Amino acid sequence: MATTEPLRYTPATDPRTLLSAEELDTARANVARAPRLTPAQLDTVAAVLRPHLRALLQPDRVA
């Protein structure tokens, strides 16, 4: 189920289609200086996103 292929950007997922070079640099700088998520926060994010990601990756299965 896991894949080792890198994410391929499409026009819908490529941030360069939405942000200027300056905005993208600013966003990257903001991410770089943001504190890391705690394990509890990561668990919460995973719990929220897991069913949606499963539905996207396995559309024939109901979440």
PDB file of N, CA and C in Angstrom:
ATOM      1  N   MET A   1       0.821  -1.186   0.000  1.00  0.00           N
ATOM      2  CA  MET A   1       0.000   0.000   0.000  1.00  0.00           C
ATOM      3  C   MET A   1       0.867   1.253   0.000  1.00  0.00           C
ATOM      4  N   ALA A   2       1.953   1.263   0.765  1.00  0.00           N
ATOM      5  CA  ALA A   2       2.843   2.422   0.785  1.00  0.00           C
ATOM      6  C   ALA A   2       3.620   2.494  -0.519  1.00  0.00           C
ATOM      7  N   THR A   3       3.901   3.693  -0.915  1.00  0.00           N
ATOM      8  CA  THR A   3       4.658   3.885  -2.137  1.00  0.00           C
ATOM      9  C   THR A   3       5.906   4.693  -1.835  1.00  0.00           C
ATOM     10  N   THR A   4       6.948   4.431  -2.585  1.00  0.00           N
ATOM     11  CA  THR A   4       8.180   5.183  -2.399  1.00  0.00           C
ATOM     12  C   THR A   4       8.359   6.213  -3.504  1.00  0.00           C
ATOM     13  N   GLU A   5       7.378   6.321  -4.385  1.00  0.00           N
ATOM     14  CA  GLU A   5       7.461   7.294  -5.466  1.00  0.00           C
ATOM     15  C   GLU A   5       7.292   8.703  -4.904  1.00  0.00           C
ATOM     16  N   PRO A   6       8.074   9.653  -5.401  1.00  0.00           N
ATOM     17  CA  PRO A   6       7.897  11.029  -4.932  1.00  0.00           C
ATOM     18  C   PRO A   6       6.576  11.604  -5.429  1.00  0.00           C
ATOM     19  N   LEU A   7       6.056  12.559  -4.678  1.00  0.00           N
ATOM     20  CA  LEU A   7       4.825  13.225  -5.079  1.00  0.00           C
ATOM     21  C   LEU A   7       5.060  13.969  -6.376  1.00  0.00           C
ATOM     22  N   ARG A   8       4.214  13.745  -7.320  1.00  0.00           N
ATOM     23  CA  ARG A   8       4.308  14.461  -8.592  1.00  0.00           C
ATOM     24  C   ARG A   8       3.353  15.642  -8.541  1.00  0.00           C
ATOM     25  N   TYR A   9       3.891  16.808  -8.758  1.00  0.00           N
ATOM     26  CA  TYR A   9       3.042  17.992  -8.765  1.00  0.00           C
ATOM     27  C   TYR A   9       2.192  18.028 -10.021  1.00  0.00           C
ATOM     28  N   THR A  10       0.956  18.386  -9.846  1.00  0.00           N
ATOM     29  CA  THR A  10       0.055  18.643 -10.957  1.00  0.00           C
ATOM     30  C   THR A  10      -0.317  20.121 -10.863  1.00  0.00           C
ATOM     31  N   PRO A  11      -0.938  20.684 -11.873  1.00  0.00           N
ATOM     32  CA  PRO A  11      -1.332  22.091 -11.754  1.00  0.00           C
ATOM     33  C   PRO A  11      -2.173  22.374 -10.507  1.00  0.00           C
ATOM     34  N   ALA A  12      -2.922  21.387 -10.050  1.00  0.00           N
ATOM     35  CA  ALA A  12      -3.765  21.597  -8.869  1.00  0.00           C
ATOM     36  C   ALA A  12      -2.975  21.534  -7.570  1.00  0.00           C
ATOM     37  N   THR A  13      -1.832  20.856  -7.554  1.00  0.00           N
ATOM     38  CA  THR A  13      -1.071  20.710  -6.313  1.00  0.00           C
ATOM     39  C   THR A  13       0.230  21.489  -6.305  1.00  0.00           C
ATOM     40  N   ASP A  14       0.603  22.079  -7.405  1.00  0.00           N
ATOM     41  CA  ASP A  14       1.857  22.820  -7.483  1.00  0.00           C
ATOM     42  C   ASP A  14       1.643  24.216  -6.902  1.00  0.00           C
ATOM     43  N   PRO A  15       2.288  24.523  -5.764  1.00  0.00           N
ATOM     44  CA  PRO A  15       2.067  25.837  -5.147  1.00  0.00           C
ATOM     45  C   PRO A  15       2.508  26.994  -6.034  1.00  0.00           C
ATOM     46  N   ARG A  16       3.370  26.729  -6.999  1.00  0.00           N
ATOM     47  CA  ARG A  16       3.832  27.799  -7.894  1.00  0.00           C
ATOM     48  C   ARG A  16       2.714  28.304  -8.799  1.00  0.00           C
ATOM     49  N   THR A  17       1.625  27.527  -8.936  1.00  0.00           N
ATOM     50  CA  THR A  17       0.500  27.994  -9.754  1.00  0.00           C
ATOM     51  C   THR A  17      -0.390  28.960  -8.980  1.00  0.00           C
ATOM     52  N   LEU A  18      -0.210  29.012  -7.655  1.00  0.00           N
ATOM     53  CA  LEU A  18      -1.041  29.871  -6.815  1.00  0.00           C
ATOM     54  C   LEU A  18      -0.281  31.032  -6.197  1.00  0.00           C
ATOM     55  N   LEU A  19       1.022  30.850  -5.966  1.00  0.00           N
ATOM     56  CA  LEU A  19       1.822  31.845  -5.258  1.00  0.00           C
ATOM     57  C   LEU A  19       2.923  32.397  -6.147  1.00  0.00           C
ATOM     58  N   SER A  20       3.226  33.665  -5.954  1.00  0.00           N
ATOM     59  CA  SER A  20       4.376  34.246  -6.649  1.00  0.00           C
ATOM     60  C   SER A  20       5.646  33.697  -5.999  1.00  0.00           C
ATOM     61  N   ALA A  21       6.778  33.904  -6.632  1.00  0.00           N
ATOM     62  CA  ALA A  21       8.048  33.438  -6.072  1.00  0.00           C
ATOM     63  C   ALA A  21       8.284  34.064  -4.702  1.00  0.00           C
ATOM     64  N   GLU A  22       7.956  35.327  -4.556  1.00  0.00           N
ATOM     65  CA  GLU A  22       8.139  36.014  -3.271  1.00  0.00           C
ATOM     66  C   GLU A  22       7.219  35.426  -2.200  1.00  0.00           C
ATOM     67  N   GLU A  23       5.960  35.180  -2.555  1.00  0.00           N
ATOM     68  CA  GLU A  23       5.016  34.585  -1.602  1.00  0.00           C
ATOM     69  C   GLU A  23       5.451  33.180  -1.206  1.00  0.00           C
ATOM     70  N   LEU A  24       5.953  32.424  -2.160  1.00  0.00           N
ATOM     71  CA  LEU A  24       6.413  31.075  -1.869  1.00  0.00           C
ATOM     72  C   LEU A  24       7.626  31.105  -0.943  1.00  0.00           C
ATOM     73  N   ASP A  25       8.560  32.017  -1.182  1.00  0.00           N
ATOM     74  CA  ASP A  25       9.720  32.159  -0.294  1.00  0.00           C
ATOM     75  C   ASP A  25       9.289  32.551   1.115  1.00  0.00           C
ATOM     76  N   THR A  26       8.335  33.461   1.219  1.00  0.00           N
ATOM     77  CA  THR A  26       7.823  33.876   2.524  1.00  0.00           C
ATOM     78  C   THR A  26       7.153  32.710   3.238  1.00  0.00           C
ATOM     79  N   ALA A  27       6.352  31.946   2.512  1.00  0.00           N
ATOM     80  CA  ALA A  27       5.677  30.788   3.104  1.00  0.00           C
ATOM     81  C   ALA A  27       6.688  29.760   3.595  1.00  0.00           C
ATOM     82  N   ARG A  28       7.714  29.505   2.803  1.00  0.00           N
ATOM     83  CA  ARG A  28       8.746  28.547   3.216  1.00  0.00           C
ATOM     84  C   ARG A  28       9.483  29.034   4.456  1.00  0.00           C
ATOM     85  N   ALA A  29       9.764  30.329   4.531  1.00  0.00           N
ATOM     86  CA  ALA A  29      10.433  30.886   5.707  1.00  0.00           C
ATOM     87  C   ALA A  29       9.545  30.761   6.941  1.00  0.00           C
ATOM     88  N   ASN A  30       8.242  30.995   6.778  1.00  0.00           N
ATOM     89  CA  ASN A  30       7.312  30.850   7.899  1.00  0.00           C
ATOM     90  C   ASN A  30       7.277  29.416   8.405  1.00  0.00           C
ATOM     91  N   VAL A  31       7.268  28.473   7.497  1.00  0.00           N
ATOM     92  CA  VAL A  31       7.254  27.059   7.888  1.00  0.00           C
ATOM     93  C   VAL A  31       8.552  26.698   8.594  1.00  0.00           C
ATOM     94  N   ALA A  32       9.673  27.188   8.093  1.00  0.00           N
ATOM     95  CA  ALA A  32      10.975  26.852   8.672  1.00  0.00           C
ATOM     96  C   ALA A  32      11.102  27.349  10.108  1.00  0.00           C
ATOM     97  N   ARG A  33      10.494  28.483  10.434  1.00  0.00           N
ATOM     98  CA  ARG A  33      10.655  29.008  11.791  1.00  0.00           C
ATOM     99  C   ARG A  33       9.507  28.609  12.731  1.00  0.00           C
ATOM    100  N   ALA A  34       8.508  27.938  12.216  1.00  0.00           N
ATOM    101  CA  ALA A  34       7.396  27.486  13.061  1.00  0.00           C
ATOM    102  C   ALA A  34       7.857  26.337  13.958  1.00  0.00           C
ATOM    103  N   PRO A  35       7.331  26.271  15.177  1.00  0.00           N
ATOM    104  CA  PRO A  35       7.710  25.152  16.053  1.00  0.00           C
ATOM    105  C   PRO A  35       7.163  23.831  15.513  1.00  0.00           C
ATOM    106  N   ARG A  36       7.871  22.774  15.796  1.00  0.00           N
ATOM    107  CA  ARG A  36       7.420  21.445  15.373  1.00  0.00           C
ATOM    108  C   ARG A  36       6.176  21.050  16.161  1.00  0.00           C
ATOM    109  N   LEU A  37       5.349  20.229  15.534  1.00  0.00           N
ATOM    110  CA  LEU A  37       4.163  19.730  16.225  1.00  0.00           C
ATOM    111  C   LEU A  37       4.575  18.724  17.289  1.00  0.00           C
ATOM    112  N   THR A  38       3.842  18.717  18.390  1.00  0.00           N
ATOM    113  CA  THR A  38       4.087  17.734  19.440  1.00  0.00           C
ATOM    114  C   THR A  38       3.524  16.389  18.989  1.00  0.00           C
ATOM    115  N   PRO A  39       3.948  15.303  19.626  1.00  0.00           N
ATOM    116  CA  PRO A  39       3.366  14.005  19.269  1.00  0.00           C
ATOM    117  C   PRO A  39       1.837  13.985  19.399  1.00  0.00           C
ATOM    118  N   ALA A  40       1.308  14.642  20.414  1.00  0.00           N
ATOM    119  CA  ALA A  40      -0.152  14.677  20.579  1.00  0.00           C
ATOM    120  C   ALA A  40      -0.815  15.434  19.428  1.00  0.00           C
ATOM    121  N   GLN A  41      -0.201  16.530  18.991  1.00  0.00           N
ATOM    122  CA  GLN A  41      -0.748  17.279  17.865  1.00  0.00           C
ATOM    123  C   GLN A  41      -0.687  16.457  16.581  1.00  0.00           C
ATOM    124  N   LEU A  42       0.414  15.750  16.380  1.00  0.00           N
ATOM    125  CA  LEU A  42       0.534  14.893  15.199  1.00  0.00           C
ATOM    126  C   LEU A  42      -0.532  13.808  15.204  1.00  0.00           C
ATOM    127  N   ASP A  43      -0.790  13.224  16.377  1.00  0.00           N
ATOM    128  CA  ASP A  43      -1.834  12.204  16.488  1.00  0.00           C
ATOM    129  C   ASP A  43      -3.205  12.782  16.127  1.00  0.00           C
ATOM    130  N   THR A  44      -3.472  14.001  16.582  1.00  0.00           N
ATOM    131  CA  THR A  44      -4.750  14.647  16.283  1.00  0.00           C
ATOM    132  C   THR A  44      -4.903  14.899  14.788  1.00  0.00           C
ATOM    133  N   VAL A  45      -3.863  15.434  14.172  1.00  0.00           N
ATOM    134  CA  VAL A  45      -3.900  15.691  12.730  1.00  0.00           C
ATOM    135  C   VAL A  45      -4.109  14.381  11.973  1.00  0.00           C
ATOM    136  N   ALA A  46      -3.385  13.341  12.374  1.00  0.00           N
ATOM    137  CA  ALA A  46      -3.519  12.046  11.709  1.00  0.00           C
ATOM    138  C   ALA A  46      -4.938  11.496  11.863  1.00  0.00           C
ATOM    139  N   ALA A  47      -5.508  11.625  13.057  1.00  0.00           N
ATOM    140  CA  ALA A  47      -6.861  11.115  13.294  1.00  0.00           C
ATOM    141  C   ALA A  47      -7.895  11.851  12.443  1.00  0.00           C
ATOM    142  N   VAL A  48      -7.689  13.143  12.238  1.00  0.00           N
ATOM    143  CA  VAL A  48      -8.626  13.932  11.437  1.00  0.00           C
ATOM    144  C   VAL A  48      -8.489  13.607   9.952  1.00  0.00           C
ATOM    145  N   LEU A  49      -7.251  13.495   9.478  1.00  0.00           N
ATOM    146  CA  LEU A  49      -7.021  13.322   8.043  1.00  0.00           C
ATOM    147  C   LEU A  49      -7.097  11.875   7.553  1.00  0.00           C
ATOM    148  N   ARG A  50      -6.833  10.917   8.430  1.00  0.00           N
ATOM    149  CA  ARG A  50      -6.753   9.512   8.014  1.00  0.00           C
ATOM    150  C   ARG A  50      -7.961   9.042   7.208  1.00  0.00           C
ATOM    151  N   PRO A  51      -9.203   9.230   7.670  1.00  0.00           N
ATOM    152  CA  PRO A  51     -10.338   8.720   6.887  1.00  0.00           C
ATOM    153  C   PRO A  51     -10.471   9.394   5.520  1.00  0.00           C
ATOM    154  N   HIS A  52     -10.121  10.661   5.450  1.00  0.00           N
ATOM    155  CA  HIS A  52     -10.224  11.374   4.177  1.00  0.00           C
ATOM    156  C   HIS A  52      -9.157  10.900   3.195  1.00  0.00           C
ATOM    157  N   LEU A  53      -7.954  10.683   3.695  1.00  0.00           N
ATOM    158  CA  LEU A  53      -6.889  10.182   2.828  1.00  0.00           C
ATOM    159  C   LEU A  53      -7.189   8.768   2.354  1.00  0.00           C
ATOM    160  N   ARG A  54      -7.716   7.944   3.245  1.00  0.00           N
ATOM    161  CA  ARG A  54      -8.091   6.585   2.830  1.00  0.00           C
ATOM    162  C   ARG A  54      -9.151   6.627   1.740  1.00  0.00           C
ATOM    163  N   ALA A  55     -10.119   7.516   1.896  1.00  0.00           N
ATOM    164  CA  ALA A  55     -11.181   7.628   0.890  1.00  0.00           C
ATOM    165  C   ALA A  55     -10.617   8.074  -0.454  1.00  0.00           C
ATOM    166  N   LEU A  56      -9.627   8.963  -0.421  1.00  0.00           N
ATOM    167  CA  LEU A  56      -9.011   9.417  -1.668  1.00  0.00           C
ATOM    168  C   LEU A  56      -8.171   8.327  -2.315  1.00  0.00           C
ATOM    169  N   LEU A  57      -7.454   7.578  -1.490  1.00  0.00           N
ATOM    170  CA  LEU A  57      -6.543   6.563  -2.016  1.00  0.00           C
ATOM    171  C   LEU A  57      -7.246   5.256  -2.349  1.00  0.00           C
ATOM    172  N   GLN A  58      -8.382   5.006  -1.712  1.00  0.00           N
ATOM    173  CA  GLN A  58      -9.141   3.783  -1.953  1.00  0.00           C
ATOM    174  C   GLN A  58     -10.601   4.165  -2.202  1.00  0.00           C
ATOM    175  N   PRO A  59     -10.904   4.753  -3.352  1.00  0.00           N
ATOM    176  CA  PRO A  59     -12.262   5.264  -3.583  1.00  0.00           C
ATOM    177  C   PRO A  59     -13.343   4.187  -3.589  1.00  0.00           C
ATOM    178  N   ASP A  60     -12.959   2.929  -3.773  1.00  0.00           N
ATOM    179  CA  ASP A  60     -13.954   1.859  -3.790  1.00  0.00           C
ATOM    180  C   ASP A  60     -14.366   1.435  -2.385  1.00  0.00           C
ATOM    181  N   ARG A  61     -13.648   1.922  -1.365  1.00  0.00           N
ATOM    182  CA  ARG A  61     -13.976   1.577   0.015  1.00  0.00           C
ATOM    183  C   ARG A  61     -14.602   2.776   0.705  1.00  0.00           C
ATOM    184  N   VAL A  62     -15.596   2.535   1.523  1.00  0.00           N
ATOM    185  CA  VAL A  62     -16.253   3.600   2.271  1.00  0.00           C
ATOM    186  C   VAL A  62     -15.463   3.850   3.542  1.00  0.00           C
ATOM    187  N   ALA A  63     -15.203   5.112   3.849  1.00  0.00           N
ATOM    188  CA  ALA A  63     -14.429   5.472   5.052  1.00  0.00           C
ATOM    189  C   ALA A  63     -15.252   5.263   6.298  1.00  0.00           C
TER     190      ALA A  63
END
